[in-house]
Coordinates of C-alpha atoms and ligand atoms in Angstrom, one line a residue:
M15 CA 87.6 140.5 102.4
A16 CA 84.1 140.2 100.8
L17 CA 81.3 142.4 102.3
L18 CA 79.1 139.3 102.6
E19 CA 80.2 135.7 102.7
V20 CA 77.5 133.1 102.8
D21 CA 79.2 129.7 103.4
N22 CA 77.6 126.3 103.1
V23 CA 74.2 127.4 104.5
H24 CA 71.6 124.8 105.1
A25 CA 68.1 126.1 105.9
Y26 CA 64.9 124.2 106.6
Y27 CA 61.1 124.8 106.8
G28 CA 60.2 121.9 109.2
N29 CA 61.4 118.8 107.3
I30 CA 61.8 120.6 104.0
H31 CA 65.5 121.1 103.2
A32 CA 65.2 124.4 101.3
L33 CA 68.9 125.3 101.1
N34 CA 71.4 122.6 100.7
G35 CA 74.9 124.1 101.3
V36 CA 74.5 127.5 99.6
S37 CA 77.7 129.6 99.3
I38 CA 77.7 133.1 97.9
S39 CA 80.0 136.0 98.2
V40 CA 79.4 139.7 97.5
E41 CA 82.2 142.2 97.2
E42 CA 81.6 145.8 98.2
G43 CA 80.3 147.9 95.3
E44 CA 79.0 145.0 93.3
I45 CA 75.6 144.0 92.0
V46 CA 75.2 140.3 92.3
S47 CA 72.2 138.5 90.9
L48 CA 70.8 135.2 92.1
I49 CA 68.7 133.6 89.5
G50 CA 66.6 130.4 89.5
G51 CA 63.1 129.1 88.9
N52 CA 60.1 128.8 91.2
G53 CA 60.9 127.3 94.6
A54 CA 64.7 127.1 93.9
G55 CA 65.4 128.8 97.3
K56 CA 66.1 132.4 96.3
T57 CA 63.8 134.0 98.8
T58 CA 65.0 131.6 101.5
T59 CA 68.6 132.7 100.8
L60 CA 67.7 136.3 101.3
R61 CA 65.6 135.5 104.4
S62 CA 68.7 133.7 105.9
I63 CA 70.9 136.7 105.2
S64 CA 68.4 139.2 106.6
G65 CA 67.8 137.3 109.9
L66 CA 64.3 136.2 109.1
L67 CA 65.3 132.6 109.1
V68 CA 68.1 131.0 111.1
P69 CA 70.2 128.5 109.1
R70 CA 70.7 125.1 110.7
E71 CA 74.2 124.9 109.4
G72 CA 76.8 127.1 107.8
S73 CA 77.9 130.7 108.4
I74 CA 77.0 134.2 107.2
I75 CA 79.8 136.7 107.5
F76 CA 79.1 140.4 107.0
E77 CA 82.0 142.8 107.3
G78 CA 84.0 140.1 108.9
E79 CA 81.4 139.3 111.6
D80 CA 79.3 136.1 111.8
I81 CA 75.8 137.4 111.8
S82 CA 73.8 134.1 111.7
G83 CA 71.4 134.3 114.7
Y84 CA 71.1 138.0 114.7
K85 CA 67.5 139.3 114.5
A86 CA 66.3 141.2 111.4
H87 CA 66.1 144.6 113.2
E88 CA 69.6 144.2 114.6
L89 CA 70.9 143.6 111.0
V90 CA 69.2 146.7 109.8
S91 CA 71.3 148.7 112.3
K92 CA 74.4 146.8 111.0
G93 CA 73.7 147.9 107.4
I94 CA 71.6 145.1 105.8
A95 CA 68.2 146.1 104.4
M96 CA 65.7 144.0 102.4
V97 CA 63.1 144.9 99.9
P98 CA 60.8 141.9 100.3
E99 CA 58.9 140.0 97.6
G100 CA 55.4 141.5 97.3
R101 CA 56.9 144.8 98.6
G102 CA 55.4 144.6 102.1
V103 CA 54.7 148.3 102.5
F104 CA 52.5 149.4 105.4
A105 CA 49.2 149.7 103.5
K106 CA 47.5 152.0 106.1
L107 CA 50.4 154.4 106.6
T108 CA 51.1 157.2 104.2
V109 CA 54.1 157.2 101.8
L110 CA 55.9 159.6 104.2
E111 CA 55.2 157.5 107.2
N112 CA 56.5 154.4 105.4
L113 CA 59.7 156.2 104.6
E114 CA 60.1 157.4 108.2
M115 CA 59.7 153.8 109.3
G116 CA 62.7 152.8 107.2
A117 CA 64.8 155.2 109.3
Y118 CA 63.3 154.2 112.6
H119 CA 66.6 153.1 114.2
R120 CA 68.4 156.3 113.2
K121 CA 68.9 159.4 115.4
D122 CA 70.5 161.7 112.9
K123 CA 67.6 164.0 112.1
D124 CA 69.5 166.0 109.5
G125 CA 70.7 162.9 107.8
I126 CA 67.2 161.5 107.7
A127 CA 65.8 164.8 106.1
E128 CA 68.6 164.7 103.6
D129 CA 67.9 161.1 102.6
L130 CA 64.2 161.8 102.3
R131 CA 65.1 164.6 99.9
E132 CA 67.3 162.1 98.0
M133 CA 64.5 159.5 97.8
Y134 CA 62.1 162.1 96.4
D135 CA 64.7 163.1 93.8
L136 CA 65.1 159.4 92.9
F137 CA 61.3 158.8 92.9
P138 CA 59.5 162.1 92.2
R139 CA 56.2 160.1 92.2
L140 CA 56.6 159.4 95.9
E141 CA 56.9 163.1 96.7
E142 CA 53.7 163.8 94.7
R143 CA 52.0 161.1 96.8
K144 CA 53.7 161.6 100.1
S145 CA 50.3 162.1 102.0
Q146 CA 48.6 159.2 100.3
V147 CA 48.2 155.9 102.1
A148 CA 50.4 153.2 100.6
G149 CA 47.7 150.7 100.1
T150 CA 46.2 152.9 97.3
L151 CA 49.4 153.1 95.3
S152 CA 49.9 151.2 92.0
G153 CA 52.2 148.2 92.0
G154 CA 55.0 150.1 90.5
E155 CA 54.7 152.9 93.1
Q156 CA 54.6 150.4 95.9
Q157 CA 57.8 148.9 94.5
M158 CA 59.4 152.3 94.5
L159 CA 58.2 152.9 98.1
A160 CA 59.5 149.6 99.3
T161 CA 62.9 150.3 97.7
A162 CA 63.0 153.8 99.1
R163 CA 62.0 152.7 102.6
A164 CA 64.8 150.2 102.6
L165 CA 67.3 152.8 101.5
M166 CA 66.2 155.1 104.3
S167 CA 68.1 152.9 106.7
R168 CA 71.3 153.8 104.7
P169 CA 72.2 150.2 104.1
K170 CA 75.6 149.0 103.0
L171 CA 74.0 146.0 101.5
L172 CA 70.5 146.0 99.9
L173 CA 68.8 142.7 99.4
M174 CA 66.1 142.9 96.7
D175 CA 63.6 140.1 96.2
E176 CA 62.0 139.9 92.8
P177 CA 61.6 143.7 92.3
S178 CA 60.2 143.1 88.8
M179 CA 57.4 140.8 89.9
G180 CA 54.0 141.9 88.6
L181 CA 55.2 145.1 86.9
A182 CA 54.5 146.2 83.4
P183 CA 57.5 145.9 81.1
V184 CA 58.2 149.7 81.0
L185 CA 58.2 149.7 84.9
V186 CA 60.5 146.7 85.0
E187 CA 63.1 148.7 83.0
A188 CA 62.6 151.6 85.3
I189 CA 63.2 149.5 88.4
F190 CA 66.3 147.9 87.0
D191 CA 67.6 151.4 86.1
T192 CA 67.0 152.4 89.7
C193 CA 69.0 149.5 90.9
T194 CA 71.9 150.7 88.8
S195 CA 71.6 154.2 90.1
I196 CA 71.4 153.1 93.7
N197 CA 74.5 151.0 93.1
L198 CA 76.4 153.8 91.5
A199 CA 75.6 155.9 94.5
G200 CA 77.5 153.4 96.6
T201 CA 75.1 150.7 97.8
T202 CA 76.0 147.1 97.2
I203 CA 73.1 145.0 95.9
L204 CA 72.2 141.3 96.1
L205 CA 69.3 140.9 93.7
V206 CA 67.0 137.9 93.5
E207 CA 65.1 137.5 90.2
Q208 CA 63.2 135.2 87.9
N209 CA 63.7 137.8 85.2
A210 CA 67.2 136.5 84.5
H211 CA 67.6 138.6 81.4
M212 CA 67.4 142.0 83.2
A213 CA 69.1 140.7 86.4
L214 CA 72.2 139.6 84.4
Q215 CA 72.2 142.8 82.4
I216 CA 72.8 145.0 85.4
A217 CA 74.9 142.6 87.5
N218 CA 78.6 142.2 87.8
R219 CA 78.3 138.6 88.8
G220 CA 75.6 136.0 89.2
Y221 CA 74.7 132.7 90.8
V222 CA 72.3 130.1 89.5
L223 CA 70.2 128.3 92.2
Q224 CA 68.4 125.0 91.5
T225 CA 66.5 123.1 94.2
G226 CA 68.5 124.6 97.0
E227 CA 71.9 124.3 95.5
I228 CA 74.2 126.7 93.6
V229 CA 74.8 125.0 90.3
L230 CA 76.7 127.8 88.5
Q231 CA 78.5 131.0 89.3
D232 CA 80.3 133.4 87.0
T233 CA 80.5 136.9 85.7
A234 CA 77.1 138.2 84.5
D235 CA 78.6 138.4 80.9
N236 CA 79.7 134.8 81.0
L237 CA 76.4 133.6 82.4
Q238 CA 74.5 135.4 79.6
Q239 CA 76.6 133.4 77.1
N240 CA 76.2 130.1 79.0
E241 CA 74.1 127.5 77.1
M242 CA 72.3 126.1 80.1
V243 CA 71.4 129.6 81.3
Q244 CA 70.2 130.6 77.9
K245 CA 68.0 127.6 77.6
A246 CA 66.6 127.4 81.1
Y247 CA 66.4 131.1 82.1
L248 CA 66.8 133.4 79.0
G249 CA 64.4 131.5 76.7
I250 CA 67.0 131.1 74.0
D251 CA 67.2 127.7 72.2
Ligands
ATP320 P1 59.8 131.8 94.2 O1 60.4 132.5 93.1 O2 58.6 130.9 93.8 O3 59.5 132.7 95.4 P2 62.2 130.9 95.5 O4 63.3 130.5 94.6 O5 62.2 132.2 96.1 O6 60.9 130.7 94.6 P3 61.8 129.8 98.1 O7 60.5 130.6 98.4 O8 63.0 130.2 98.8 O9 62.0 129.7 96.6 O10 61.4 128.3 98.4 C1 62.3 127.2 98.5 C2 61.6 126.0 99.0 O11 61.1 126.1 100.3 C3 60.4 125.6 98.1 O12 60.4 124.2 98.0 C4 59.3 126.1 98.9 O13 58.1 125.3 98.7 C5 59.7 125.9 100.3 N1 59.1 126.9 101.2 C6 59.3 128.3 101.1 N2 58.6 128.9 102.1 C7 58.1 128.0 102.9 C8 57.3 128.0 104.1 N3 57.0 129.1 104.7 N4 56.9 126.8 104.6 C9 57.3 125.6 104.0 N5 58.0 125.5 102.9 C10 58.4 126.7 102.3

């Protein structure tokens, strides 16, 4: 049984049919990348999985349970956390307060302290700036904070929306390296990216989304060799 099974999901914004029968599966332990251009429906797919948008049709099964209709905060308790596009850190709270917010539903104080230590090991910059308000961090630091905050909920599945957006190339590499480390430490990742090159490099499998429909799915290696993917998303003629 897959950890996540998205089956034939249709989602709308008013009359706009943003997802037209999207099906995606993610096995435990994988990194799966969802690539596609502007407006293809990548964010909408993640919003549907994380409970921010209720699909009009289709099912979303997580660990064998249909979770469509659950609220986002209920899904955090079930083990799904999202790092939103644009990061969405609490600008007026300190780094430490942001991290504590990520663990708000947890009661295991010792576990929380242990995870905080782990986040500071993963992102030493966050420890250096733990008392600084998040709004004054650089873009790369905010991305680290948003990722660490999501991990503080101890998710089984981490949804990441365009983590490379707006970052300098050297930071983009660092963020993708972090995705790999997080995954090796046991967290399954569904990654949405316009940077198909990096996204396919770190993924096991991938899906290509175009105007609300999955048009291709394969191993990440095969997608990197696929002519359509090379032309449309990897800039190779
Ligand atoms: P991007 O990389 O630009 O964020 P995306 O692949 O994540 O693109 P979505 O944001 O999921 O795409 O958008 C899918 C479709 O839904 C687009 O046609 C978009 O214009 C539309 N859409 C997205 N959000 C809204 C909204 N809040 N209200 C109305 N339409 C929306």
